[in-house]
Amino acid sequence: MFEFRLGVDDLATTWFGYSPLQETVLSLRARIRPGCYPEQQRWVAGWRSGYTALDTALLESLITPLGFVPDFLTPRPPVPRPDIATELAGLAATPPEVARTDVLTAYRSAGNTLPLVLAALVDDPPALVARVAGALEAYWTRCLAPAWWPRARSVLEADIAYRGRRLSEHGAEGLFTDLDDRLSWHAGVLRLTDPHPATKALGTTVDVAGRGLVLMPTLFALGAVTDLVQGGPPVITYPARGKATMGEDTETGRRPPERASALAGLIGAPRARLLILLETPASTTELAHRLGVTPAAVSRHLGALTAAGLLERTRHGRSVLYRRSVLGDGLTAGGRGAAGG
């Protein structure tokens, strides 16, 4: 169990963020451990032709059999929404000996031997760094950037928007206990229980001591985990809320639950579908993908629903996220009753 002791100043400087580089690296888990990430398998299948042309042996060696990754591949982001080009440049500038140590530590802590491709590179750390950085950049460019990342980013942004609302309505206890079942909060102490064999025996108390805390949603964690090795504020990574929506068909747009039909006669089918989907925050682009229509069409309906008081809108970074208002929640609850009766 890990315990984080947070004072008032630490709570005030706690912030949320995500890392495109971290999501790039951790997405390799979906290929290596498909049963753990069923919502990603349609994407993995779609990348097949582009992926096979890459340095696949090296890419897949970056995930140990227990799912660990070398620390230098997932550095703590200095800002909430770092640019992938900046992160890749930072990765390429990793001190070679740091990269070598992190690779060896990841495999030794998991009790595994190095794959052949890494065994051939660890004694030439500069070559190791250059080849890893190049392989991840190519993987990002060919597989993730065109369609997967815009969708993934919307899910991460929606999670952060929800957490902000949770904090404002329920305070620190409501925020932390809602992040993940492994987390609990009491009297200024945040506890994280990690059942992983490599960490569950550890007992560590961390005085955050004015450094703040970084909370990072990800699409590729099965539960909350922490990183106490890197310098700077402690970081907790947790499963993003809504990650299951990555399994929806973005070409035809999976239609929302049947209860939307109960609203269609009142506000029209397109707006009913949007209202049902917006139980969790989403952007115009994300909604267009999910419904298989143009962003312009979605924007018109969102404007009408917002003007009617059924939606709220919030700006997060470069995105505007929409979510049902209290009035909208009440209307969809009525739709559920009509559909079920």
mmCIF file of N, CA, C and O in Angstrom, residues 58 72-73 88-100 103 121-122 124-136:
data_model
loop_
_atom_site.group_PDB
_atom_site.id
_atom_site.type_symbol
_atom_site.label_atom_id
_atom_site.label_comp_id
_atom_site.label_asym_id
_atom_site.label_seq_id
_atom_site.Cartn_x
_atom_site.Cartn_y
_atom_site.Cartn_z
ATOM 1 N N LEU A 58 11.289 -4.736 -31.833
ATOM 2 C CA LEU A 58 11.697 -3.771 -30.813
ATOM 3 C C LEU A 58 10.487 -3.198 -30.095
ATOM 4 O O LEU A 58 10.469 -3.103 -28.862
ATOM 5 N N PHE A 72 11.957 5.455 -18.723
ATOM 6 C CA PHE A 72 12.279 6.578 -19.613
ATOM 7 C C PHE A 72 11.277 6.730 -20.753
ATOM 8 O O PHE A 72 11.205 7.779 -21.394
ATOM 9 N N LEU A 73 10.461 5.716 -20.980
ATOM 10 C CA LEU A 73 9.459 5.786 -22.050
ATOM 11 C C LEU A 73 8.196 6.518 -21.626
ATOM 12 O O LEU A 73 7.396 6.918 -22.486
ATOM 13 N N LEU A 88 8.528 13.330 -28.093
ATOM 14 C CA LEU A 88 9.437 12.460 -28.842
ATOM 15 C C LEU A 88 10.843 13.036 -28.888
ATOM 16 O O LEU A 88 11.837 12.293 -28.822
ATOM 17 N N ALA A 89 10.943 14.361 -28.993
ATOM 18 C CA ALA A 89 12.266 14.996 -28.965
ATOM 19 C C ALA A 89 12.931 14.780 -27.611
ATOM 20 O O ALA A 89 14.139 14.514 -27.519
ATOM 21 N N GLY A 90 12.139 14.893 -26.539
ATOM 22 C CA GLY A 90 12.678 14.630 -25.213
ATOM 23 C C GLY A 90 13.118 13.191 -25.054
ATOM 24 O O GLY A 90 14.150 12.900 -24.435
ATOM 25 N N LEU A 91 12.351 12.265 -25.624
ATOM 26 C CA LEU A 91 12.724 10.854 -25.571
ATOM 27 C C LEU A 91 14.050 10.618 -26.283
ATOM 28 O O LEU A 91 14.935 9.906 -25.776
ATOM 29 N N ALA A 92 14.214 11.221 -27.461
ATOM 30 C CA ALA A 92 15.457 11.045 -28.219
ATOM 31 C C ALA A 92 16.658 11.633 -27.497
ATOM 32 O O ALA A 92 17.798 11.230 -27.762
ATOM 33 N N ALA A 93 16.408 12.579 -26.571
ATOM 34 C CA ALA A 93 17.500 13.214 -25.821
ATOM 35 C C ALA A 93 17.751 12.528 -24.481
ATOM 36 O O ALA A 93 18.543 13.031 -23.665
ATOM 37 N N THR A 94 17.126 11.393 -24.214
ATOM 38 C CA THR A 94 17.342 10.671 -22.963
ATOM 39 C C THR A 94 18.813 10.307 -22.815
ATOM 40 O O THR A 94 19.414 9.767 -23.756
ATOM 41 N N PRO A 95 19.427 10.565 -21.670
ATOM 42 C CA PRO A 95 20.812 10.115 -21.464
ATOM 43 C C PRO A 95 20.920 8.610 -21.680
ATOM 44 O O PRO A 95 20.137 7.834 -21.096
ATOM 45 N N PRO A 96 21.819 8.178 -22.507
ATOM 46 C CA PRO A 96 21.881 6.742 -22.856
ATOM 47 C C PRO A 96 21.960 5.806 -21.663
ATOM 48 O O PRO A 96 21.301 4.761 -21.653
ATOM 49 N N GLU A 97 22.741 6.159 -20.648
ATOM 50 C CA GLU A 97 22.873 5.264 -19.502
ATOM 51 C C GLU A 97 21.572 5.161 -18.709
ATOM 52 O O GLU A 97 21.300 4.134 -18.085
ATOM 53 N N VAL A 98 20.773 6.233 -18.718
ATOM 54 C CA VAL A 98 19.465 6.184 -18.062
ATOM 55 C C VAL A 98 18.564 5.178 -18.775
ATOM 56 O O VAL A 98 17.887 4.358 -18.142
ATOM 57 N N ALA A 99 18.561 5.245 -20.097
ATOM 58 C CA ALA A 99 17.742 4.313 -20.871
ATOM 59 C C ALA A 99 18.178 2.868 -20.621
ATOM 60 O O ALA A 99 17.340 1.973 -20.423
ATOM 61 N N ARG A 100 19.488 2.630 -20.610
ATOM 62 C CA ARG A 100 19.999 1.271 -20.379
ATOM 63 C C ARG A 100 19.567 0.766 -19.006
ATOM 64 O O ARG A 100 19.072 -0.364 -18.876
ATOM 65 N N VAL A 103 15.774 -0.041 -18.876
ATOM 66 C CA VAL A 103 15.434 -1.286 -19.566
ATOM 67 C C VAL A 103 15.779 -2.486 -18.695
ATOM 68 O O VAL A 103 14.965 -3.411 -18.512
ATOM 69 N N LEU A 121 21.107 -4.473 -27.850
ATOM 70 C CA LEU A 121 21.204 -3.013 -27.839
ATOM 71 C C LEU A 121 21.660 -2.430 -26.504
ATOM 72 O O LEU A 121 22.169 -1.308 -26.476
ATOM 73 N N VAL A 122 21.470 -3.127 -25.392
ATOM 74 C CA VAL A 122 21.746 -2.516 -24.096
ATOM 75 C C VAL A 122 23.215 -2.168 -23.892
ATOM 76 O O VAL A 122 23.541 -1.283 -23.094
ATOM 77 N N ASP A 124 25.016 -0.869 -26.159
ATOM 78 C CA ASP A 124 25.254 0.316 -26.998
ATOM 79 C C ASP A 124 24.111 1.291 -26.732
ATOM 80 O O ASP A 124 23.233 1.491 -27.567
ATOM 81 N N PRO A 125 24.101 1.909 -25.535
ATOM 82 C CA PRO A 125 22.958 2.739 -25.131
ATOM 83 C C PRO A 125 22.583 3.851 -26.097
ATOM 84 O O PRO A 125 21.386 4.099 -26.296
ATOM 85 N N PRO A 126 23.537 4.568 -26.730
ATOM 86 C CA PRO A 126 23.110 5.588 -27.705
ATOM 87 C C PRO A 126 22.292 4.994 -28.847
ATOM 88 O O PRO A 126 21.299 5.587 -29.297
ATOM 89 N N ALA A 127 22.707 3.816 -29.322
ATOM 90 C CA ALA A 127 21.940 3.163 -30.388
ATOM 91 C C ALA A 127 20.575 2.722 -29.885
ATOM 92 O O ALA A 127 19.575 2.783 -30.622
ATOM 93 N N LEU A 128 20.509 2.293 -28.637
ATOM 94 C CA LEU A 128 19.235 1.897 -28.029
ATOM 95 C C LEU A 128 18.254 3.064 -28.033
ATOM 96 O O LEU A 128 17.106 2.933 -28.479
ATOM 97 N N VAL A 129 18.704 4.223 -27.558
ATOM 98 C CA VAL A 129 17.829 5.389 -27.495
ATOM 99 C C VAL A 129 17.367 5.797 -28.890
ATOM 100 O O VAL A 129 16.177 6.056 -29.118
ATOM 101 N N ALA A 130 18.292 5.858 -29.830
ATOM 102 C CA ALA A 130 17.952 6.307 -31.185
ATOM 103 C C ALA A 130 16.959 5.363 -31.848
ATOM 104 O O ALA A 130 15.994 5.801 -32.493
ATOM 105 N N ARG A 131 17.175 4.071 -31.678
ATOM 106 C CA ARG A 131 16.290 3.113 -32.350
ATOM 107 C C ARG A 131 14.906 3.102 -31.715
ATOM 108 O O ARG A 131 13.891 3.026 -32.425
ATOM 109 N N VAL A 132 14.832 3.189 -30.385
ATOM 110 C CA VAL A 132 13.531 3.214 -29.710
ATOM 111 C C VAL A 132 12.757 4.465 -30.103
ATOM 112 O O VAL A 132 11.560 4.404 -30.433
ATOM 113 N N ALA A 133 13.420 5.624 -30.084
ATOM 114 C CA ALA A 133 12.741 6.870 -30.439
ATOM 115 C C ALA A 133 12.229 6.826 -31.870
ATOM 116 O O ALA A 133 11.101 7.257 -32.152
ATOM 117 N N GLY A 134 13.038 6.292 -32.778
ATOM 118 C CA GLY A 134 12.617 6.199 -34.174
ATOM 119 C C GLY A 134 11.456 5.246 -34.367
ATOM 120 O O GLY A 134 10.519 5.523 -35.136
ATOM 121 N N ALA A 135 11.480 4.122 -33.661
ATOM 122 C CA ALA A 135 10.418 3.130 -33.801
ATOM 123 C C ALA A 135 9.091 3.671 -33.266
ATOM 124 O O ALA A 135 8.034 3.473 -33.880
ATOM 125 N N LEU A 136 9.133 4.379 -32.139
ATOM 126 C CA LEU A 136 7.904 4.923 -31.571
ATOM 127 C C LEU A 136 7.345 6.063 -32.423
ATOM 128 O O LEU A 136 6.126 6.191 -32.574
#
